[in-house]
Short mmCIF file of C-alpha atoms and ligand atoms in Angstrom, two decimals:
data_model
loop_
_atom_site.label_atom_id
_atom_site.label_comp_id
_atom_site.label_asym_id
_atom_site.label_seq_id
_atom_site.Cartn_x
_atom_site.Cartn_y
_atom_site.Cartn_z
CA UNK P 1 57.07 -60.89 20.76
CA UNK P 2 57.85 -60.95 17.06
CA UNK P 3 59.63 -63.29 15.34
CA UNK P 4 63.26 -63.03 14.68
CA UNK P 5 64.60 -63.37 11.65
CA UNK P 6 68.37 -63.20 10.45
CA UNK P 7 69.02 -62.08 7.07
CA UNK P 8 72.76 -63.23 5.08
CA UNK P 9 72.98 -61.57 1.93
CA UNK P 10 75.72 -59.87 0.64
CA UNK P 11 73.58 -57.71 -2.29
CA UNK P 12 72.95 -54.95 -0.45
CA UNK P 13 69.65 -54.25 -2.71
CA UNK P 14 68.16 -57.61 -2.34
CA UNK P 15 69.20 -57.82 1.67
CA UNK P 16 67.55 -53.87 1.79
CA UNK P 17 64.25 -55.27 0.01
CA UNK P 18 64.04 -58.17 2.08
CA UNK P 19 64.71 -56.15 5.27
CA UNK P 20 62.19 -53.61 4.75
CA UNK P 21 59.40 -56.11 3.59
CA UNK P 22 59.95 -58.22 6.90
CA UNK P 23 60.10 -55.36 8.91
CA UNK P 24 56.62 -53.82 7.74
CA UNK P 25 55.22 -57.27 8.11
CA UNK P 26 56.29 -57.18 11.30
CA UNK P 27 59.06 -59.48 12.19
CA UNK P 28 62.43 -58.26 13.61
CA UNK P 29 65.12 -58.43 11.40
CA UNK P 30 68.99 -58.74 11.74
CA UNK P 31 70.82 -58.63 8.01
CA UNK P 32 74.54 -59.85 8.04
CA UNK P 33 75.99 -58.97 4.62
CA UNK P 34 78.80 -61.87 4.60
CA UNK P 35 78.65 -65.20 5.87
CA UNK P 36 81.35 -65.02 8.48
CA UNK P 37 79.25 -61.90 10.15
CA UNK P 38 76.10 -64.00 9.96
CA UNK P 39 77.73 -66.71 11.94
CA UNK P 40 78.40 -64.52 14.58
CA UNK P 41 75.43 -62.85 14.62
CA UNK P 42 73.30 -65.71 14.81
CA UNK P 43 75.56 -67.38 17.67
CA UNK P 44 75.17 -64.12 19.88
CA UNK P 45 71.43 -63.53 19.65
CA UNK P 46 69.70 -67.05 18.09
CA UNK P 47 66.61 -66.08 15.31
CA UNK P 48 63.82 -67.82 14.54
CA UNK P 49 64.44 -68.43 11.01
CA UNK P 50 67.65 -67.70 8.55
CA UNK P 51 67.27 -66.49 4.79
CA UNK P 52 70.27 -66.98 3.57
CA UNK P 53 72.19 -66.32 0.23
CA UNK P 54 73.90 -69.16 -1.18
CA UNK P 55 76.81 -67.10 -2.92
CA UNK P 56 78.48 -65.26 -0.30
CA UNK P 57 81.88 -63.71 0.18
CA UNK P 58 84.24 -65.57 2.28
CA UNK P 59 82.26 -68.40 3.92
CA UNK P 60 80.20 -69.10 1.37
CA UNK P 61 75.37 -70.02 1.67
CA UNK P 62 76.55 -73.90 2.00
CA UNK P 63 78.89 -73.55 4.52
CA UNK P 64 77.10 -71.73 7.19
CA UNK P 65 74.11 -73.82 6.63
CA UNK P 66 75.62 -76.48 7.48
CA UNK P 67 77.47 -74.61 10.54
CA UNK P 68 74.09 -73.52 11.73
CA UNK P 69 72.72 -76.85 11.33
CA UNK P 70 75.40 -78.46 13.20
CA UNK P 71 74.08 -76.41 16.22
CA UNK P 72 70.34 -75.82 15.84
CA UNK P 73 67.36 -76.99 13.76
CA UNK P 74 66.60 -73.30 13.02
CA UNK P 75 64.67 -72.97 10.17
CA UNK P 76 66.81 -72.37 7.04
CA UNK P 77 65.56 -70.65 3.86
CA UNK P 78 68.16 -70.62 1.36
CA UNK P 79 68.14 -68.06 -1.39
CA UNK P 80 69.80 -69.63 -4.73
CA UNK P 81 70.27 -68.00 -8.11
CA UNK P 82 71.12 -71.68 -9.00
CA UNK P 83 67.99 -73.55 -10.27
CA UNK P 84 69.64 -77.11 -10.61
CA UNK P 85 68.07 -80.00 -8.77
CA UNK P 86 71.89 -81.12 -8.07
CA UNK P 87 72.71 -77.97 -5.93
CA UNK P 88 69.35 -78.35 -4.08
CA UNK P 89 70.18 -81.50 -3.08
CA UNK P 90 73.56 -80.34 -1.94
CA UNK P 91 71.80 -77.50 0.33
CA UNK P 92 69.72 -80.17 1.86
CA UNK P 93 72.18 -82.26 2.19
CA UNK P 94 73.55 -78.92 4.53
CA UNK P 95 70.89 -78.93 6.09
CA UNK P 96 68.25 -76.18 4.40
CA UNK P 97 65.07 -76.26 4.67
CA UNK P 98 63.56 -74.63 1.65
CA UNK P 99 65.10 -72.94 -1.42
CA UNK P 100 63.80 -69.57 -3.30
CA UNK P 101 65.40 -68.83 -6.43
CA UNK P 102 66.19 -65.83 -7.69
CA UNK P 103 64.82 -63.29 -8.59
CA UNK P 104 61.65 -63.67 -6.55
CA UNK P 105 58.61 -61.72 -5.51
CA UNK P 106 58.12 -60.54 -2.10
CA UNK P 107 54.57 -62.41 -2.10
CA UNK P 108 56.84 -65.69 -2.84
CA UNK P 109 59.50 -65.21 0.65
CA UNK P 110 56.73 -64.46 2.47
CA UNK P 111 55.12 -67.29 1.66
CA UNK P 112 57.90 -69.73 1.88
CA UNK P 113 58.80 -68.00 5.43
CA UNK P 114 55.11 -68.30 6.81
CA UNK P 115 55.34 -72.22 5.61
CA UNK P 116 57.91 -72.77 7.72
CA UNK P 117 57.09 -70.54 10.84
CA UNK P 118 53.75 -72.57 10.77
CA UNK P 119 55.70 -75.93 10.34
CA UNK P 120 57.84 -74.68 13.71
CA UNK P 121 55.13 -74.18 15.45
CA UNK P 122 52.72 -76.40 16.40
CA UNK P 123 49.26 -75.46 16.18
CA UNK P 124 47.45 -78.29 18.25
CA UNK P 125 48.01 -79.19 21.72
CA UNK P 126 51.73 -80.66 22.43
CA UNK P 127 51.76 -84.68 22.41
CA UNK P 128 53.84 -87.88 22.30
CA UNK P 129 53.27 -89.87 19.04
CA UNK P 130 54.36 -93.38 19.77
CA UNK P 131 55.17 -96.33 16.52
CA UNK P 132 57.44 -99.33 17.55
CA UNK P 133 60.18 -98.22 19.37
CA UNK P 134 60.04 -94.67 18.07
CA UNK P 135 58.74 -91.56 19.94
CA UNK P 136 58.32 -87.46 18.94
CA UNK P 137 57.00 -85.11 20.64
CA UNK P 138 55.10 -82.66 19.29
CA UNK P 139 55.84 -79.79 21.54
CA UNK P 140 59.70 -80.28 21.56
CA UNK P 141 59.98 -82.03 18.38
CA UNK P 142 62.53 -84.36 20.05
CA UNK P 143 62.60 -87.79 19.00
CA UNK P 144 64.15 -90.56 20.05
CA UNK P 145 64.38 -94.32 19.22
CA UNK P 146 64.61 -96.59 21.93
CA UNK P 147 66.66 -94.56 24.64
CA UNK P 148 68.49 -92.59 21.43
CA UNK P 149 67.74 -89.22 20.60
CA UNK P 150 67.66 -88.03 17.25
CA UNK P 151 68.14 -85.17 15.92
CA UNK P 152 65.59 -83.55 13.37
CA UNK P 153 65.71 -80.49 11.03
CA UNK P 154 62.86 -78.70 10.85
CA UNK P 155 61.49 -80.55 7.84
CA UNK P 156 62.62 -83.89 8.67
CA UNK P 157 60.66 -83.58 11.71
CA UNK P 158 57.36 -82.49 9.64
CA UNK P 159 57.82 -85.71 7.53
CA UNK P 160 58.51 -87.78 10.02
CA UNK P 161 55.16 -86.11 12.03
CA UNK P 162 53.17 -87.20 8.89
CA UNK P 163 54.32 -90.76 8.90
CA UNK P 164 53.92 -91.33 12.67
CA UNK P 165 50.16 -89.74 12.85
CA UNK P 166 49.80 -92.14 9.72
CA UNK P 167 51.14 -95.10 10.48
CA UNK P 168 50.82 -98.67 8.46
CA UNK P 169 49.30 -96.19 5.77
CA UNK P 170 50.43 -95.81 2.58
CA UNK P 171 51.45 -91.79 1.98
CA UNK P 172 51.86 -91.25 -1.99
CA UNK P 173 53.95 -89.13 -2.97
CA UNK P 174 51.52 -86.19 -3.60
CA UNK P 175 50.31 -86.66 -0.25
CA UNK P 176 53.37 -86.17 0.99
CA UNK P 177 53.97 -83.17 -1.29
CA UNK P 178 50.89 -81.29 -0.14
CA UNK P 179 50.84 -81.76 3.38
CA UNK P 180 55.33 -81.30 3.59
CA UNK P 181 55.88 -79.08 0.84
CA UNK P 182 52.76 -77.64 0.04
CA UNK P 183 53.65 -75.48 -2.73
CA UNK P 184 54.71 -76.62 -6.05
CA UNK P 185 58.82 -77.41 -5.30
CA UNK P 186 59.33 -78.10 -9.13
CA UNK P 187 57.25 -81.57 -10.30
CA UNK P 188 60.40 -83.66 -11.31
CA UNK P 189 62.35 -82.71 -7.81
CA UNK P 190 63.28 -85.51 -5.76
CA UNK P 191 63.07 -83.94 -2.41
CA UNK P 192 60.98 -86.78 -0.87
CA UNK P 193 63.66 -89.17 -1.61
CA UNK P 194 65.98 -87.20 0.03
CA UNK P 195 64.17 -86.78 3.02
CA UNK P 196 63.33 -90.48 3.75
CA UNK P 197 66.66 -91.14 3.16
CA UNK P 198 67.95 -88.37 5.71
CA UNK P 199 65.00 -89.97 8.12
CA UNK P 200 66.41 -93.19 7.33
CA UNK P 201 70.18 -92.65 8.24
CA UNK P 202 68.94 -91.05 11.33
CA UNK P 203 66.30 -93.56 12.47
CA UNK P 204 67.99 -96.84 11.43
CA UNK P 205 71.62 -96.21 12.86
CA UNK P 206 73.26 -98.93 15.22
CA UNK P 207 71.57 -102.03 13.29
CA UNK P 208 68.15 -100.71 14.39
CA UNK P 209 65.13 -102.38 12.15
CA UNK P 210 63.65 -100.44 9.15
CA UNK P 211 60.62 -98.44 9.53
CA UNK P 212 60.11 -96.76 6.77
CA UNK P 213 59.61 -98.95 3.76
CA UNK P 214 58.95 -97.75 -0.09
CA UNK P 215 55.94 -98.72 -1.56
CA UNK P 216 57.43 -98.93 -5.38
CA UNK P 217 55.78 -96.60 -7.74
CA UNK P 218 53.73 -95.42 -4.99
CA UNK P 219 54.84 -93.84 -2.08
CA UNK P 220 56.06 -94.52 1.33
CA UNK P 221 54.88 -96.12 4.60
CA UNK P 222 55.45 -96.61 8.29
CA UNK P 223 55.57 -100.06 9.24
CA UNK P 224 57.16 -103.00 11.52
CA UNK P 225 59.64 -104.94 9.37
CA1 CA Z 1 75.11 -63.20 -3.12
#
């Protein structure tokens, strides 16, 4: 069965071009043209990835991102005509996944959407990565410290994949670029930092130990304390 995906864009040009591209690629395609509809739509019949528009009528790109997010790790794909590193980090801090800004090329979604359909889905047999007191599982991406779960995004859970089939090894930042992000996101963006430090918050609650340590000027690494 082909992918779902659900499509929030208020332009109805843009939402019409995305819609027919996706639908000759062959995904099925649900387009809500404000936020509040999107909501809604993607409460009644769950998709397998959201584009969504950042400016929106009503309840505005940021908003239901982060209502999605409170209730699934669905991938997110947020569509910005906003090219400031400051608003990126406030969609991730909602809980997107990727950004596209506009105008874009149909080559570029698709791209961006394959990324993270292949990043949902594994593509090796399902297994359970142990380091210290940390587990994830590869075929239900849930991980869990100790006896806590934790809850991942979609790309938290690809970063934190890298580390734990990595461990005591120092990633550099490029590595972590290519093999997370592996497209160009921008050179001077500081995604990675934002990502450990959403890893962090969610791995180190409660007191619990540090595990993933910066190597200054070099990267990052998965270690005991
Ligand atoms: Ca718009």
């Amino acid at each position: 069965m082909a992918e779902r995906i659900l499509v929030v864009e208020d332009e109805q040009r843009i939402a019409q071009f995305i819609e027919r591209g996706l639908i000759y690629e062959g995904y099925r395609v649900e387009v809500a043209y404000d936020g509040k509809t999107g909501l809604v739509a993607a409460r009644d019949n769950p998709p397998d990835l959201v584009i969504l528009d950042w400016m929106l009528p009503g309840v505005d790109g940021l908003e239901v991102c982060k209502r999605l997010r409170s209730a699934s790790s669905v991938p997110i794909l947020m569509l910005t005509a906003k090219d400031e590193v400051a608003d990126r980090v406030t969609g991730l801090d909602a809980g997107a996944d990727d950004y596209l800004v506009k105008p874009f090329s149909f080559d570029e979604l698709m791209a961006r959407v394959r990324a993270l359909f292949r990043r949902a889905t594994p593509s090796s047999k399902p297994e359970v990565l142990h380091f210290a007191d940390l587990t994830l599982d590869t075929g239900t991406h849930r991980a869990t410290r100790g006896e806590r779960p934790i809850d991942l995004t979609a790309k938290e859970y690809e970063l934190l994949e890298l580390f734990m089939r990595n461990p005591r090894q120092v990633l550099t930042r490029e590595v972590i670029f290519d093999r997370v992000w592996n497209y160009d996101f921008g050179g001077e963006s500081n995604i990675i930092e934002v990502y450990v430090r959403y890893l962090r918050q969610k791995t180190e609650s409660e007191g619990e130990g540090r595990l993933l340590h910066t190597v200054r000027g070099v990267g990052y690494v998965l270690r005991e304390e």
